[in-house]
Amino acid sequence: MSFVKVMNKKICLLACLLAFSCFAGYAQADASDARLYELYPTQNIYTFLKLNTKTGQISQLQYSISANDDRMELNVNSTAFIDESLSEEGRFKLYPTQNIYNFLLLDTLTGRVWQVQWSSNDANRGIIGEIESNPST
């Protein structure tokens, strides 16, 4: 075999190894980005939603720049959708809607989706319902 062919094979092998190591490094960094809790801003400047990304539990956080009495954490959904030991961090995600009080909760493993509503009024706060898939489509 000529020297040029040997060098071409070595360069090709090196390029493949570098490309593979880049993909492996990206996948590893992506997996470590999952967090147990994530904060999601609402359109109300004093209100955030705190999501347990492993169980789907959600609480509403309110902060204040003046009175301590205005700082609070309220349950939106205190019931876990899945046993924490059977789940993984990053499983659940929240997505805002055009309605400032409503978010969609997505189970990224099963595809199930729930409509979530936050409010300072306890009667208006919680899981509104699951968005059922239409089997005819």
PDB file of C-alpha atoms in Angstrom:
ATOM      1  CA  MET A   1       0.000   0.000   0.000  1.00  0.00           C
ATOM      2  CA  SER A   2       1.283   3.437  -0.821  1.00  0.00           C
ATOM      3  CA  PHE A   3       2.114   5.985   1.822  1.00  0.00           C
ATOM      4  CA  VAL A   4      -0.690   8.316   0.593  1.00  0.00           C
ATOM      5  CA  LYS A   5      -3.378   5.609   0.938  1.00  0.00           C
ATOM      6  CA  VAL A   6      -2.239   4.762   4.477  1.00  0.00           C
ATOM      7  CA  MET A   7      -2.301   8.438   5.473  1.00  0.00           C
ATOM      8  CA  ASN A   8      -5.759   8.916   3.902  1.00  0.00           C
ATOM      9  CA  LYS A   9      -7.121   5.986   5.933  1.00  0.00           C
ATOM     10  CA  LYS A  10      -5.589   7.364   9.135  1.00  0.00           C
ATOM     11  CA  ILE A  11      -7.013  10.833   8.491  1.00  0.00           C
ATOM     12  CA  CYS A  12     -10.441   9.362   7.741  1.00  0.00           C
ATOM     13  CA  LEU A  13     -10.338   7.278  10.928  1.00  0.00           C
ATOM     14  CA  LEU A  14      -9.266  10.300  12.983  1.00  0.00           C
ATOM     15  CA  ALA A  15     -12.093  12.417  11.517  1.00  0.00           C
ATOM     16  CA  CYS A  16     -14.641   9.712  12.376  1.00  0.00           C
ATOM     17  CA  LEU A  17     -13.338   9.441  15.946  1.00  0.00           C
ATOM     18  CA  LEU A  18     -13.503  13.214  16.408  1.00  0.00           C
ATOM     19  CA  ALA A  19     -17.047  13.371  15.053  1.00  0.00           C
ATOM     20  CA  PHE A  20     -18.167  10.528  17.326  1.00  0.00           C
ATOM     21  CA  SER A  21     -16.583  12.117  20.401  1.00  0.00           C
ATOM     22  CA  CYS A  22     -18.412  15.387  19.678  1.00  0.00           C
ATOM     23  CA  PHE A  23     -21.774  13.580  19.532  1.00  0.00           C
ATOM     24  CA  ALA A  24     -21.013  11.585  22.678  1.00  0.00           C
ATOM     25  CA  GLY A  25     -20.027  14.747  24.549  1.00  0.00           C
ATOM     26  CA  TYR A  26     -23.186  16.554  23.433  1.00  0.00           C
ATOM     27  CA  ALA A  27     -25.431  13.681  24.533  1.00  0.00           C
ATOM     28  CA  GLN A  28     -23.732  13.532  27.921  1.00  0.00           C
ATOM     29  CA  ALA A  29     -24.102  17.283  28.499  1.00  0.00           C
ATOM     30  CA  ASP A  30     -27.746  17.158  27.401  1.00  0.00           C
ATOM     31  CA  ALA A  31     -28.596  14.416  29.931  1.00  0.00           C
ATOM     32  CA  SER A  32     -26.992  16.346  32.773  1.00  0.00           C
ATOM     33  CA  ASP A  33     -29.115  19.425  31.978  1.00  0.00           C
ATOM     34  CA  ALA A  34     -32.210  17.767  33.481  1.00  0.00           C
ATOM     35  CA  ARG A  35     -33.146  19.346  36.802  1.00  0.00           C
ATOM     36  CA  LEU A  36     -35.549  18.129  39.484  1.00  0.00           C
ATOM     37  CA  TYR A  37     -37.184  21.561  39.687  1.00  0.00           C
ATOM     38  CA  GLU A  38     -37.697  24.201  37.008  1.00  0.00           C
ATOM     39  CA  LEU A  39     -39.168  27.703  37.356  1.00  0.00           C
ATOM     40  CA  TYR A  40     -41.482  28.986  34.621  1.00  0.00           C
ATOM     41  CA  PRO A  41     -42.340  32.697  34.433  1.00  0.00           C
ATOM     42  CA  THR A  42     -45.943  33.750  33.939  1.00  0.00           C
ATOM     43  CA  GLN A  43     -47.070  37.007  32.355  1.00  0.00           C
ATOM     44  CA  ASN A  44     -47.651  38.319  35.889  1.00  0.00           C
ATOM     45  CA  ILE A  45     -44.311  39.847  36.910  1.00  0.00           C
ATOM     46  CA  TYR A  46     -44.656  38.610  40.514  1.00  0.00           C
ATOM     47  CA  THR A  47     -45.668  35.005  39.754  1.00  0.00           C
ATOM     48  CA  PHE A  48     -43.702  31.917  38.708  1.00  0.00           C
ATOM     49  CA  LEU A  49     -44.680  28.261  38.481  1.00  0.00           C
ATOM     50  CA  LYS A  50     -42.356  25.702  40.094  1.00  0.00           C
ATOM     51  CA  LEU A  51     -42.468  22.279  38.427  1.00  0.00           C
ATOM     52  CA  ASN A  52     -41.153  19.015  39.832  1.00  0.00           C
ATOM     53  CA  THR A  53     -39.933  17.613  36.512  1.00  0.00           C
ATOM     54  CA  LYS A  54     -39.933  14.065  37.871  1.00  0.00           C
ATOM     55  CA  THR A  55     -43.530  13.850  39.201  1.00  0.00           C
ATOM     56  CA  GLY A  56     -45.462  16.680  37.521  1.00  0.00           C
ATOM     57  CA  GLN A  57     -46.271  18.421  40.812  1.00  0.00           C
ATOM     58  CA  ILE A  58     -46.656  22.192  40.425  1.00  0.00           C
ATOM     59  CA  SER A  59     -46.714  25.090  42.855  1.00  0.00           C
ATOM     60  CA  GLN A  60     -47.303  28.782  42.292  1.00  0.00           C
ATOM     61  CA  LEU A  61     -44.638  31.137  43.650  1.00  0.00           C
ATOM     62  CA  GLN A  62     -45.415  34.755  44.351  1.00  0.00           C
ATOM     63  CA  TYR A  63     -42.763  37.245  45.364  1.00  0.00           C
ATOM     64  CA  SER A  64     -42.952  40.853  46.444  1.00  0.00           C
ATOM     65  CA  ILE A  65     -40.641  43.820  46.461  1.00  0.00           C
ATOM     66  CA  SER A  66     -42.372  45.372  49.467  1.00  0.00           C
ATOM     67  CA  ALA A  67     -44.444  43.354  51.960  1.00  0.00           C
ATOM     68  CA  ASN A  68     -43.350  39.973  53.336  1.00  0.00           C
ATOM     69  CA  ASP A  69     -47.017  38.924  53.525  1.00  0.00           C
ATOM     70  CA  ASP A  70     -47.196  38.914  49.727  1.00  0.00           C
ATOM     71  CA  ARG A  71     -44.512  36.202  49.384  1.00  0.00           C
ATOM     72  CA  MET A  72     -46.033  32.740  49.187  1.00  0.00           C
ATOM     73  CA  GLU A  73     -45.997  29.290  47.616  1.00  0.00           C
ATOM     74  CA  LEU A  74     -49.386  27.790  46.727  1.00  0.00           C
ATOM     75  CA  ASN A  75     -50.112  24.265  45.488  1.00  0.00           C
ATOM     76  CA  VAL A  76     -51.444  24.069  41.955  1.00  0.00           C
ATOM     77  CA  ASN A  77     -51.103  20.293  41.737  1.00  0.00           C
ATOM     78  CA  SER A  78     -49.837  18.534  44.859  1.00  0.00           C
ATOM     79  CA  THR A  79     -50.592  15.027  43.557  1.00  0.00           C
ATOM     80  CA  ALA A  80     -47.795  13.249  41.698  1.00  0.00           C
ATOM     81  CA  PHE A  81     -48.742  11.924  38.262  1.00  0.00           C
ATOM     82  CA  ILE A  82     -46.268   9.077  38.682  1.00  0.00           C
ATOM     83  CA  ASP A  83     -44.313   7.451  41.502  1.00  0.00           C
ATOM     84  CA  GLU A  84     -41.025   9.338  41.808  1.00  0.00           C
ATOM     85  CA  SER A  85     -39.041   6.093  41.932  1.00  0.00           C
ATOM     86  CA  LEU A  86     -40.420   5.128  38.489  1.00  0.00           C
ATOM     87  CA  SER A  87     -39.583   8.417  36.825  1.00  0.00           C
ATOM     88  CA  GLU A  88     -36.617  10.542  35.851  1.00  0.00           C
ATOM     89  CA  GLU A  89     -35.734  14.211  36.083  1.00  0.00           C
ATOM     90  CA  GLY A  90     -36.863  16.208  33.065  1.00  0.00           C
ATOM     91  CA  ARG A  91     -39.880  13.988  32.347  1.00  0.00           C
ATOM     92  CA  PHE A  92     -42.471  16.775  32.751  1.00  0.00           C
ATOM     93  CA  LYS A  93     -42.368  20.191  31.069  1.00  0.00           C
ATOM     94  CA  LEU A  94     -44.661  23.235  31.141  1.00  0.00           C
ATOM     95  CA  TYR A  95     -45.628  25.288  28.100  1.00  0.00           C
ATOM     96  CA  PRO A  96     -47.391  28.688  28.269  1.00  0.00           C
ATOM     97  CA  THR A  97     -50.564  29.370  26.302  1.00  0.00           C
ATOM     98  CA  GLN A  98     -52.066  32.644  25.048  1.00  0.00           C
ATOM     99  CA  ASN A  99     -54.217  32.694  28.215  1.00  0.00           C
ATOM    100  CA  ILE A 100     -51.953  34.159  30.917  1.00  0.00           C
ATOM    101  CA  TYR A 101     -53.393  31.854  33.601  1.00  0.00           C
ATOM    102  CA  ASN A 102     -53.121  28.590  31.648  1.00  0.00           C
ATOM    103  CA  PHE A 103     -50.176  26.332  30.865  1.00  0.00           C
ATOM    104  CA  LEU A 104     -49.942  22.897  29.277  1.00  0.00           C
ATOM    105  CA  LEU A 105     -48.160  20.163  31.244  1.00  0.00           C
ATOM    106  CA  LEU A 106     -46.501  17.574  28.989  1.00  0.00           C
ATOM    107  CA  ASP A 107     -45.333  14.110  30.035  1.00  0.00           C
ATOM    108  CA  THR A 108     -42.426  13.785  27.604  1.00  0.00           C
ATOM    109  CA  LEU A 109     -42.329   9.980  27.922  1.00  0.00           C
ATOM    110  CA  THR A 110     -46.003   9.169  27.298  1.00  0.00           C
ATOM    111  CA  GLY A 111     -47.164  12.259  25.396  1.00  0.00           C
ATOM    112  CA  ARG A 112     -50.039  12.891  27.814  1.00  0.00           C
ATOM    113  CA  VAL A 113     -50.988  16.570  28.237  1.00  0.00           C
ATOM    114  CA  TRP A 114     -52.943  18.388  30.973  1.00  0.00           C
ATOM    115  CA  GLN A 115     -54.328  21.917  31.099  1.00  0.00           C
ATOM    116  CA  VAL A 116     -53.041  23.710  34.212  1.00  0.00           C
ATOM    117  CA  GLN A 117     -54.441  26.950  35.627  1.00  0.00           C
ATOM    118  CA  TRP A 118     -52.781  29.160  38.229  1.00  0.00           C
ATOM    119  CA  SER A 119     -54.668  31.759  40.239  1.00  0.00           C
ATOM    120  CA  SER A 120     -54.555  33.597  43.542  1.00  0.00           C
ATOM    121  CA  ASN A 121     -58.069  32.210  44.107  1.00  0.00           C
ATOM    122  CA  ASP A 122     -57.887  28.619  45.410  1.00  0.00           C
ATOM    123  CA  ALA A 123     -61.108  27.623  43.603  1.00  0.00           C
ATOM    124  CA  ASN A 124     -59.624  28.619  40.228  1.00  0.00           C
ATOM    125  CA  ARG A 125     -56.212  26.990  40.700  1.00  0.00           C
ATOM    126  CA  GLY A 126     -55.334  23.424  39.669  1.00  0.00           C
ATOM    127  CA  ILE A 127     -55.369  20.844  36.910  1.00  0.00           C
ATOM    128  CA  ILE A 128     -58.328  21.716  34.686  1.00  0.00           C
ATOM    129  CA  GLY A 129     -58.211  18.376  32.896  1.00  0.00           C
ATOM    130  CA  GLU A 130     -56.297  16.068  30.633  1.00  0.00           C
ATOM    131  CA  ILE A 131     -56.324  16.823  26.927  1.00  0.00           C
ATOM    132  CA  GLU A 132     -57.446  13.507  25.492  1.00  0.00           C
ATOM    133  CA  SER A 133     -56.091  12.284  22.192  1.00  0.00           C
ATOM    134  CA  ASN A 134     -58.700  11.818  19.493  1.00  0.00           C
ATOM    135  CA  PRO A 135     -58.458   8.203  18.235  1.00  0.00           C
ATOM    136  CA  SER A 136     -60.178   9.085  14.939  1.00  0.00           C
ATOM    137  CA  THR A 137     -57.339  11.356  13.794  1.00  0.00           C
TER     138      THR A 137
END
